[in-house]
Short mmCIF file of N, CA and C in Angstrom, two decimals:
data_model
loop_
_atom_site.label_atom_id
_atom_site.label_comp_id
_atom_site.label_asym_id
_atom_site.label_seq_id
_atom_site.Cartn_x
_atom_site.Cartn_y
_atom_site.Cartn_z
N UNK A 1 84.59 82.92 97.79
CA UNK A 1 83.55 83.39 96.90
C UNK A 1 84.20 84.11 95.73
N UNK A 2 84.03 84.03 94.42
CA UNK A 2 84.32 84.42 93.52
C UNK A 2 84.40 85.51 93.55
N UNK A 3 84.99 86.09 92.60
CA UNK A 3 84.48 88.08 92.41
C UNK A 3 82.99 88.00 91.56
N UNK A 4 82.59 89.36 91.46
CA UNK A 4 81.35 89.66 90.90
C UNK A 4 81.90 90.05 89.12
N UNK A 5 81.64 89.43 88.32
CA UNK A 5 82.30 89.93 87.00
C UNK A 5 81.84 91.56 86.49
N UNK A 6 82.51 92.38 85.50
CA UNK A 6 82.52 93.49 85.43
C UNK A 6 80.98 93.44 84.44
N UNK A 7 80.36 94.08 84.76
CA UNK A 7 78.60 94.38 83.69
C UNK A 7 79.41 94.93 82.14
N UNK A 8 78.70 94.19 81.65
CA UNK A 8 79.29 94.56 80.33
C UNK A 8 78.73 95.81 79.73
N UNK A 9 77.72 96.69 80.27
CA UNK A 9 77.24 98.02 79.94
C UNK A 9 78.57 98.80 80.72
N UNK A 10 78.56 98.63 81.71
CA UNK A 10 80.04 98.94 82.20
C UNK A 10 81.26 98.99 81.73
N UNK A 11 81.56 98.00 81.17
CA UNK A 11 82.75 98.05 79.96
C UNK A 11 82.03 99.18 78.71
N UNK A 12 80.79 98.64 77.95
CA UNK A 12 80.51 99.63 76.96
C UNK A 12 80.89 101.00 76.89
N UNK A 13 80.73 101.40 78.57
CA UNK A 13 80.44 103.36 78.86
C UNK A 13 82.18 103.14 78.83
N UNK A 14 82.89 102.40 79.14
CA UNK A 14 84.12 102.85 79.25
C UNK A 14 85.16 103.29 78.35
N UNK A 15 84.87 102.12 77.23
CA UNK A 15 85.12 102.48 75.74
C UNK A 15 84.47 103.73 74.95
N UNK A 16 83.27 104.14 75.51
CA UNK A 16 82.83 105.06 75.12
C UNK A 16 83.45 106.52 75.62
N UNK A 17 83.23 106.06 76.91
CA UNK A 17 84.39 107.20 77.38
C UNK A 17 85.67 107.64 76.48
N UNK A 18 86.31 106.65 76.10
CA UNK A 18 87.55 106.64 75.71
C UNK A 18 87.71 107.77 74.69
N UNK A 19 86.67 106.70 73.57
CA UNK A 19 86.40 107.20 73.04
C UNK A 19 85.74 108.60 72.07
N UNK A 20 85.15 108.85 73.05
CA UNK A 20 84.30 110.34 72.96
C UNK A 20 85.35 111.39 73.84
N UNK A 21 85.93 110.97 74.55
CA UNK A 21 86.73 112.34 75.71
C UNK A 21 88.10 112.67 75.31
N UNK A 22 88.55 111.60 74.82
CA UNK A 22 90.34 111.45 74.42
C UNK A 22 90.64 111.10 73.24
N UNK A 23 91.72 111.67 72.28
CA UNK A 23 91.70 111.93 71.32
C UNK A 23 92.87 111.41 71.26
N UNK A 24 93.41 110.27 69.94
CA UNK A 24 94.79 109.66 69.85
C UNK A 24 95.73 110.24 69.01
N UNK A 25 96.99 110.86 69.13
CA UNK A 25 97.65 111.53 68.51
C UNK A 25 98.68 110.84 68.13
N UNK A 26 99.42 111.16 67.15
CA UNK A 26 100.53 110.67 67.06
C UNK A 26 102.06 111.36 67.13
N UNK A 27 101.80 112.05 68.58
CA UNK A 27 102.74 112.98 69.27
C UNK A 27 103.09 112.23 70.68
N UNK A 28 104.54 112.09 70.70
CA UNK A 28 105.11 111.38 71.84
C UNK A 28 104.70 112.52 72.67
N UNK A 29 104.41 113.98 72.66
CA UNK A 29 104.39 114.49 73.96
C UNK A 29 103.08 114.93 74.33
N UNK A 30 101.63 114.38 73.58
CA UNK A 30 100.85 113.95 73.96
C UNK A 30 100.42 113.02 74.94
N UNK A 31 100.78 112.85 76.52
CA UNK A 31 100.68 112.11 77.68
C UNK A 31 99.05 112.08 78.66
N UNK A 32 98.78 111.46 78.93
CA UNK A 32 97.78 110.71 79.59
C UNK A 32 98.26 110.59 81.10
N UNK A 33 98.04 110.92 82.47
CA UNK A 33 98.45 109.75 83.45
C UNK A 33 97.98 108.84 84.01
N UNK A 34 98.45 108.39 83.97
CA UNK A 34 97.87 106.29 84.30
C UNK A 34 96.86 106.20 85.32
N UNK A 35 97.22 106.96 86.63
CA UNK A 35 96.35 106.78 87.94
C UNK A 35 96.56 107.98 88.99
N UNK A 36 96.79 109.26 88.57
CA UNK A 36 96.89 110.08 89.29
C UNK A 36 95.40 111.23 89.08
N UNK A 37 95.06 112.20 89.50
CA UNK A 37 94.16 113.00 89.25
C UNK A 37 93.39 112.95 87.90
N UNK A 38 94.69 113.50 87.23
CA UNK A 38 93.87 113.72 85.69
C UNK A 38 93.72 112.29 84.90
N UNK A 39 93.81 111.31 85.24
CA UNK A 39 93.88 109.95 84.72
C UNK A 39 92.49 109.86 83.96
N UNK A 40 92.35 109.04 83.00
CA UNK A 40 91.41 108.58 82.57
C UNK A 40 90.17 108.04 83.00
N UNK A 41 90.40 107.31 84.10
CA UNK A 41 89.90 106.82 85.36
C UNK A 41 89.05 107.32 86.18
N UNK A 42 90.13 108.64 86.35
CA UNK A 42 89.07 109.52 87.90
C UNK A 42 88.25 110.62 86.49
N UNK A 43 88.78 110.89 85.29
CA UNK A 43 87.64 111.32 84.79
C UNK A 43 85.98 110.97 84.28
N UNK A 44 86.83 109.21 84.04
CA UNK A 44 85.61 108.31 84.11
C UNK A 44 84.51 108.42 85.17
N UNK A 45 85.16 108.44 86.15
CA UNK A 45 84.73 108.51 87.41
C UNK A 45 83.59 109.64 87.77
N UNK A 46 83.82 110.43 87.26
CA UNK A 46 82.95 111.85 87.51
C UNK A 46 82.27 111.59 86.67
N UNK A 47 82.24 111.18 85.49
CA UNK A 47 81.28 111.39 84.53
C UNK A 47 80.35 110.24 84.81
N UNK A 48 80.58 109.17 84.88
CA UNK A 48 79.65 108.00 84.68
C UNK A 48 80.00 107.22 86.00
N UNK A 49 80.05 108.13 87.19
CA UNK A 49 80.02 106.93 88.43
C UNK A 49 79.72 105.72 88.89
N UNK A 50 78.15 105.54 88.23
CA UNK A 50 77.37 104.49 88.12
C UNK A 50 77.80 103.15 87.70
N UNK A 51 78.97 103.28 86.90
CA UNK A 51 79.84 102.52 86.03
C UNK A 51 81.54 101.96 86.50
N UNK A 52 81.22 103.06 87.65
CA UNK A 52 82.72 102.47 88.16
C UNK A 52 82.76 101.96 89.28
N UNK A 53 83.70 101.52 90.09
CA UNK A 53 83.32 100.02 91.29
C UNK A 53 83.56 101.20 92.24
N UNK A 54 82.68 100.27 93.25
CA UNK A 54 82.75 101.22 94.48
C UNK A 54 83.98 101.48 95.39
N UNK A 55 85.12 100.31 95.27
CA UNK A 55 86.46 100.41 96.01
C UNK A 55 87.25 101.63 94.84
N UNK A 56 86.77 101.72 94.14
CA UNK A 56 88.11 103.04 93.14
C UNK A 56 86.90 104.62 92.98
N UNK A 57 86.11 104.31 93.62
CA UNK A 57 85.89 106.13 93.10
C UNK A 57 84.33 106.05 92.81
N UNK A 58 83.52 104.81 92.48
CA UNK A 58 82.49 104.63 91.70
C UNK A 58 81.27 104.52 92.62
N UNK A 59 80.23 104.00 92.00
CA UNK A 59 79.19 103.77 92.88
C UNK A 59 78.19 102.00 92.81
N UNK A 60 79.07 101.84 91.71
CA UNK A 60 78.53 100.52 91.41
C UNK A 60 79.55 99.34 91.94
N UNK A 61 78.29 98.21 92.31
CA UNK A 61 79.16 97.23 92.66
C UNK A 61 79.58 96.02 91.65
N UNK A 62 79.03 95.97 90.31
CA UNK A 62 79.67 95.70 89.28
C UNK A 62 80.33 96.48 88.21
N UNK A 63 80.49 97.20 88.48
CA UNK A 63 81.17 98.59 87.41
C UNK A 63 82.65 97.53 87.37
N UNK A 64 83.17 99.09 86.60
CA UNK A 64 84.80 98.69 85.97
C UNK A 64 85.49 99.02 87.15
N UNK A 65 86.21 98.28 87.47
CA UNK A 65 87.56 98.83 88.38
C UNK A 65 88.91 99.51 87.56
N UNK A 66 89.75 100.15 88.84
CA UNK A 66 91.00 101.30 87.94
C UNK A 66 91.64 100.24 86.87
N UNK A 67 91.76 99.10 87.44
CA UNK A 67 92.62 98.10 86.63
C UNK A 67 91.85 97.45 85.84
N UNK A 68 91.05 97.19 85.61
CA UNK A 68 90.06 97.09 84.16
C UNK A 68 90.09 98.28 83.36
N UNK A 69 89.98 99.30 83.26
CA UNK A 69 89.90 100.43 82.76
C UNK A 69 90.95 100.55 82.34
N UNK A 70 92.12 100.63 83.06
CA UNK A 70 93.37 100.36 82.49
C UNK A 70 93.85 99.44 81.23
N UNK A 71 92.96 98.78 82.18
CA UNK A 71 93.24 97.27 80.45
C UNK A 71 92.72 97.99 79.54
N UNK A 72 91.40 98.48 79.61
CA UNK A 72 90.63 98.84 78.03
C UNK A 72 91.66 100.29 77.76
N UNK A 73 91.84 100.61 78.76
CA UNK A 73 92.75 101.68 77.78
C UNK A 73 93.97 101.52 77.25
N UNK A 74 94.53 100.51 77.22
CA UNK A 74 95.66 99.80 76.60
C UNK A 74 95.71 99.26 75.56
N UNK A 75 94.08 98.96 75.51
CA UNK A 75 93.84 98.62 74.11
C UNK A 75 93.79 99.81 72.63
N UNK A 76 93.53 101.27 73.46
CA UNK A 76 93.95 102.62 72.76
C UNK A 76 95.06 103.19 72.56
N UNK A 77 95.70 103.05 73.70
CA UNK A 77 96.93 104.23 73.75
C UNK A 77 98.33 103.09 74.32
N UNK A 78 99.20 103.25 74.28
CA UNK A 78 100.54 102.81 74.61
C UNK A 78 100.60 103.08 76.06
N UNK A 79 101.57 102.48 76.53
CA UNK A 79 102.00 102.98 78.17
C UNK A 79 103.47 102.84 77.90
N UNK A 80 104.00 104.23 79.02
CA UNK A 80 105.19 104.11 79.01
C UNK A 80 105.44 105.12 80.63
N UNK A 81 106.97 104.82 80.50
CA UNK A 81 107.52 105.31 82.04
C UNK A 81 108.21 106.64 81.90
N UNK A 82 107.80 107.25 82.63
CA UNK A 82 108.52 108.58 82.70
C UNK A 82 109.10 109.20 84.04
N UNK A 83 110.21 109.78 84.34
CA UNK A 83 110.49 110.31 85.02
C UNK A 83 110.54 111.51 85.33
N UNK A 84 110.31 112.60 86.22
CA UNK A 84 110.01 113.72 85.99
C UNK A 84 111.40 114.38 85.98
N UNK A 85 111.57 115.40 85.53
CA UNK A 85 112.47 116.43 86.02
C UNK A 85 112.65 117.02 86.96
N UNK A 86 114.31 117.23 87.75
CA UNK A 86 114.09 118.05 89.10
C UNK A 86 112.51 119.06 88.95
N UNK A 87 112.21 119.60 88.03
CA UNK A 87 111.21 120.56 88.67
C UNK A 87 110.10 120.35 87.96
N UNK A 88 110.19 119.12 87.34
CA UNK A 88 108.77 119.16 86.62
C UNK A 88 106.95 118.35 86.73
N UNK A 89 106.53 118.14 86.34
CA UNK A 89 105.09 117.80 86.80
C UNK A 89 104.45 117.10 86.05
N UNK A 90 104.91 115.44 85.37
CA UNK A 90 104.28 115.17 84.90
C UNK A 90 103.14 114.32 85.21
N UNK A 91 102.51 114.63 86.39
CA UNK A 91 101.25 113.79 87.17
C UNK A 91 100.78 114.64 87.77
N UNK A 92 100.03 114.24 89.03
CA UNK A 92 99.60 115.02 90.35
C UNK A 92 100.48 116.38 90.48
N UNK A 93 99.56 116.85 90.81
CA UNK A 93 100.82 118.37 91.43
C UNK A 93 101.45 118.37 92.60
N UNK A 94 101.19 117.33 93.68
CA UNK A 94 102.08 117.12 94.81
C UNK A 94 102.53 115.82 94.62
N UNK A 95 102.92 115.37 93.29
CA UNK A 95 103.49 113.84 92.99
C UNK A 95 105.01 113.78 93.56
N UNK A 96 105.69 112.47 93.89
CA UNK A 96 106.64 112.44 94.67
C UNK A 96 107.82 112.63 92.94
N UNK A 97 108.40 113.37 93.01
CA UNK A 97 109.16 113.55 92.01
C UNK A 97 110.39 112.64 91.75
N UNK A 98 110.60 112.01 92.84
CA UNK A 98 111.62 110.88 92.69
C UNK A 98 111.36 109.28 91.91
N UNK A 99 109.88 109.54 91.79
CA UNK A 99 109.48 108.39 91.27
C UNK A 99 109.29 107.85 89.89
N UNK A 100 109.20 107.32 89.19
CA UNK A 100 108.77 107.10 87.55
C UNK A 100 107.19 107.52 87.96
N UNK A 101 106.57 107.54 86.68
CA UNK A 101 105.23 107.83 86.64
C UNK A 101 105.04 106.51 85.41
N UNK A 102 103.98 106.11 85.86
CA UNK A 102 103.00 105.54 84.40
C UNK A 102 101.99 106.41 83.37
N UNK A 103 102.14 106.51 82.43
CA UNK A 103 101.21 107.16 81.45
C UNK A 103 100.99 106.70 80.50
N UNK A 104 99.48 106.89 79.21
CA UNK A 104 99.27 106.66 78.17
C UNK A 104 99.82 107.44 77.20
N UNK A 105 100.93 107.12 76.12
CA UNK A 105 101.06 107.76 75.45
C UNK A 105 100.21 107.96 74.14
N UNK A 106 100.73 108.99 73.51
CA UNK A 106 99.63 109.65 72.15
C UNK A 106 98.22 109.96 72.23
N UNK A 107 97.85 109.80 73.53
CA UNK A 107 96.62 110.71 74.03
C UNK A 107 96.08 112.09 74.78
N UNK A 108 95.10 113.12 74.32
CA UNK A 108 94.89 114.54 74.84
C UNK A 108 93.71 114.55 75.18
N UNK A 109 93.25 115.08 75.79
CA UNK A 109 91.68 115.23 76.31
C UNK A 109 91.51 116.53 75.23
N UNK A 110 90.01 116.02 75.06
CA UNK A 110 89.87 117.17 74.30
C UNK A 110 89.45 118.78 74.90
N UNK A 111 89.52 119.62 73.95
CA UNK A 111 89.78 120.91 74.36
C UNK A 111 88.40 121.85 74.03
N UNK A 112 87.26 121.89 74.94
CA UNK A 112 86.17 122.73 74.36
C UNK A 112 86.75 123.98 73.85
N UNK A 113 87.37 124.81 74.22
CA UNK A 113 88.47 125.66 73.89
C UNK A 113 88.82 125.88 72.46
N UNK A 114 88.57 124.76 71.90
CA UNK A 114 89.47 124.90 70.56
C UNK A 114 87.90 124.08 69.79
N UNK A 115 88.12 125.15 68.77
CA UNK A 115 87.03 124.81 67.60
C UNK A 115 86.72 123.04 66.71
N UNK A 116 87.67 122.74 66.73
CA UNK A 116 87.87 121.15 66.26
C UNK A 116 87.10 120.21 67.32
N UNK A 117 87.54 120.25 68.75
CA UNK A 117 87.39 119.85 69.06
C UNK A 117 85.67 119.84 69.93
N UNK A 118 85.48 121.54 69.64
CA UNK A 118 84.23 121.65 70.06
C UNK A 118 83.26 120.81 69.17
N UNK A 119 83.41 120.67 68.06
CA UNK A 119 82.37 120.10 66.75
C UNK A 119 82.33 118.79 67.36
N UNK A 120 83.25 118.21 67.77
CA UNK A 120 83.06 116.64 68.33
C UNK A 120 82.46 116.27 69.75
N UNK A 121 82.66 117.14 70.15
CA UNK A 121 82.09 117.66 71.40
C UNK A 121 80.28 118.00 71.56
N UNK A 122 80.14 118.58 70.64
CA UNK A 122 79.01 118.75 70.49
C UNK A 122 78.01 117.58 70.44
N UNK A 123 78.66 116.89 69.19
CA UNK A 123 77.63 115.91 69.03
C UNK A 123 77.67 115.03 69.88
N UNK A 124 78.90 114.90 70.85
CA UNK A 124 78.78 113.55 72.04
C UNK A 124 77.31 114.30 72.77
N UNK A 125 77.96 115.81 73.28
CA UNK A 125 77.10 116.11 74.54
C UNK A 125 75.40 115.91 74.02
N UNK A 126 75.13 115.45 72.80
CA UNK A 126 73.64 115.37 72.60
C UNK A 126 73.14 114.22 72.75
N UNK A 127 73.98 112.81 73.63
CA UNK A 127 73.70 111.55 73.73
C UNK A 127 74.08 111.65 74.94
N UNK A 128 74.61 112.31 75.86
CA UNK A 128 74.53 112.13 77.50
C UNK A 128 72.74 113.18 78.38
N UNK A 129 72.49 112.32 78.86
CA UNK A 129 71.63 113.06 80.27
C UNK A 129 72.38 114.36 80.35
N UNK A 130 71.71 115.56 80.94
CA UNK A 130 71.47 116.71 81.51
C UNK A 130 72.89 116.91 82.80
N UNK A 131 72.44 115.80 83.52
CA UNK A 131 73.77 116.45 84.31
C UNK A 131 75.38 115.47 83.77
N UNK A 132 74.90 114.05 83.20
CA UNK A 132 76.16 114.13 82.43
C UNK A 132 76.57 115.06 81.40
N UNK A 133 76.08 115.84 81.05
CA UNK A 133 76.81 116.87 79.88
C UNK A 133 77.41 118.12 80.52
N UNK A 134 76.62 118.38 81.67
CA UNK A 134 77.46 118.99 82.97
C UNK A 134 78.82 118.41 83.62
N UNK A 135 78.33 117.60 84.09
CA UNK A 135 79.98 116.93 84.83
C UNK A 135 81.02 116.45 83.96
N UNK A 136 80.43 116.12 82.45
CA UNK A 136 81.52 116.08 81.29
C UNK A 136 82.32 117.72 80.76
N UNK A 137 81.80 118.75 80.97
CA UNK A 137 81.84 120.06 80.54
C UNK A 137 83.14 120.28 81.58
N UNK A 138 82.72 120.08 82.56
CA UNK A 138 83.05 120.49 83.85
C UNK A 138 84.56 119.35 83.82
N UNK A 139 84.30 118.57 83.47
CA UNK A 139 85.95 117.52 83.42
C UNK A 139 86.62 117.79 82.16
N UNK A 140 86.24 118.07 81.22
CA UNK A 140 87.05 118.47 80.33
C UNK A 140 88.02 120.37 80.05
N UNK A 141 86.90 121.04 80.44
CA UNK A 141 87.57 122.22 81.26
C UNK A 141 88.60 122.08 82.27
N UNK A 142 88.42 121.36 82.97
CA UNK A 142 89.54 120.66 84.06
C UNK A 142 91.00 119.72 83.71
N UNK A 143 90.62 119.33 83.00
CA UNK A 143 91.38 117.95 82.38
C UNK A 143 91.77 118.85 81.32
N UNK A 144 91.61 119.45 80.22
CA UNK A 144 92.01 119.74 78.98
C UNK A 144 92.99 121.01 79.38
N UNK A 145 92.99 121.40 80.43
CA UNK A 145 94.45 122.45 81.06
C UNK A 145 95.71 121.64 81.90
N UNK A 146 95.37 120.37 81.54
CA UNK A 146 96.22 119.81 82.49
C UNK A 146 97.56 119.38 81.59
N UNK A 147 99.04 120.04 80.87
CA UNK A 147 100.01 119.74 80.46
C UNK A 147 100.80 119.14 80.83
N UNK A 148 101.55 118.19 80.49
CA UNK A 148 102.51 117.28 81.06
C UNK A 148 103.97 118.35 81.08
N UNK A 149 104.57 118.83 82.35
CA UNK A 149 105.91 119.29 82.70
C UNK A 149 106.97 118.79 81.66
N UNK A 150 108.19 119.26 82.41
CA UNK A 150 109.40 118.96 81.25
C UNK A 150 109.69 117.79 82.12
N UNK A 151 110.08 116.77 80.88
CA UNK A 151 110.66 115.25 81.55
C UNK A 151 110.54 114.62 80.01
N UNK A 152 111.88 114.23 80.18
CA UNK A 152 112.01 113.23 78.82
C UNK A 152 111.87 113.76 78.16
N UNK A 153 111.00 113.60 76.79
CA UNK A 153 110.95 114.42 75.77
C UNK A 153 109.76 115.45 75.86
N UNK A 154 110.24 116.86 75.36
CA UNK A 154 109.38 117.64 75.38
C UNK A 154 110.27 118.90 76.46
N UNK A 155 109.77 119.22 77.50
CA UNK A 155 109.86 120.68 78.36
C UNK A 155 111.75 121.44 78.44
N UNK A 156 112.35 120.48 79.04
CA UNK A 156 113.61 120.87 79.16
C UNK A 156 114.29 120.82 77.57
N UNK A 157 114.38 120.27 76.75
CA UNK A 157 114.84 120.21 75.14
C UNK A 157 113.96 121.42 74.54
N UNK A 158 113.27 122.10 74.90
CA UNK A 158 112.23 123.15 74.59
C UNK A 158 113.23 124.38 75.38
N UNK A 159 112.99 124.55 76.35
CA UNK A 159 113.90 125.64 77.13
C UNK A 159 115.44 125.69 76.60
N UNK A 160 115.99 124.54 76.75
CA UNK A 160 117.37 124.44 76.00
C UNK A 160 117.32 125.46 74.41
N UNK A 161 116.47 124.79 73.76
CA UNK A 161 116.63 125.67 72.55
C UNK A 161 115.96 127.34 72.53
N UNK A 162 115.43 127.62 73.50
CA UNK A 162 115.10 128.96 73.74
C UNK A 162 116.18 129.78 73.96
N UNK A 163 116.83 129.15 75.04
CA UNK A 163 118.55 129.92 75.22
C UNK A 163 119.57 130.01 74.31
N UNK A 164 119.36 128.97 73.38
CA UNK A 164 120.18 129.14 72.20
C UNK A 164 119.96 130.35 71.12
N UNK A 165 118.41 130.76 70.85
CA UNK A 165 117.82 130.90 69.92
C UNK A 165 118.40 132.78 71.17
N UNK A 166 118.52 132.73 71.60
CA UNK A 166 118.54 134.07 72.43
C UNK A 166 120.04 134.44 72.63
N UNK A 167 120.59 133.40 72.01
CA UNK A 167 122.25 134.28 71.65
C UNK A 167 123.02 133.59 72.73
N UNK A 168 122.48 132.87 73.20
CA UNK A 168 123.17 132.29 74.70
C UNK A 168 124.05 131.32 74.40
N UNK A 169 125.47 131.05 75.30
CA UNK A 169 125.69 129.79 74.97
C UNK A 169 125.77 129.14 76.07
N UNK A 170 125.66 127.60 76.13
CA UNK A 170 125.99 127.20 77.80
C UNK A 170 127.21 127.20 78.11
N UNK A 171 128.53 127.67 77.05
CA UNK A 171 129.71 127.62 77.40
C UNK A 171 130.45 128.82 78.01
N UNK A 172 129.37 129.50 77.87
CA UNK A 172 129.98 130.95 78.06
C UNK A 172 129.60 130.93 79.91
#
């Protein structure tokens, strides 16, 4: 038996998602993660359940699956591989640190927090339902504290130049 194809209102909310929650930068240390907690995905997920398949998180049985979602978000943001640092966190907080991670690059969730981003914010939350503007509030408060650790570019090249800037040398 075939699969059931994805509802194309389903695809719509997803792009919309994208669109309205995540913001494209053009900062390599602007990171996304692919399929861990804060992913695009499981935020989708909370917000518009209805829309996502019932084997990944959702409640619908034609919704988007993680790997559809994935696709449409590829069509936004870049993917790339990262490895973490002995001590750093760029996924899950109990992620296996030996592993590469997948992420979208040049993407941030936006930040109710910050005035710019509230103005855009605003006008989404006046086109969602009552408790979606809740469970969106509620994921972006969540999601918009979530920083990518030192790995690759960004955390450890940051600390390095702190010790410098403090009279330090590593030779000493």
């Amino acid at each position: 038996m075939p699969r059931r194809p994805t509802s194309n209102d389903a695809v719509k909310h997803a792009r919309f998602f994208l669109e309205a929650f995540i913001e494209r930068t053009d900062s390599q240390d602007h990171i996304l993660p692919k399929n861990d907690e804060f992913s695009p995905f499981s935020g989708f997920c909370r917000v518009f359940p209805q829309f996502a398949k019932k084997k990944d998180g959702g409640s619908a049985t034609d919704g988007v699956s993680r790997a559809a979602f994935n696709k449409v978000c590829l069509e936004y943001f870049e993917e790339g591989m990262r490895k973490p640092a002995r001590n750093g966190n760029p996924g899950a907080l109990g992620s296996n640190l030996a592993q590469q991670r997948r992420h979208f690059l040049r993407g941030r969730w936006l930040d109710p927090a910050e005035g710019s981003d509230l103005k855009m914010l605003e006008e989404l939350m006046s086109q969602l339902s009552g408790e979606q503007q809740r469970d969106a509030e509620a994921l972006l408060v969540d999601y918009s504290r979530w920083k990518p650790g030192p790995a690759g570019r960004g955390g450890e090249r940051v600390s390095r130049k702190h010790s410098q800037d403090s009279g330090e040398s590593e030779d000493e």
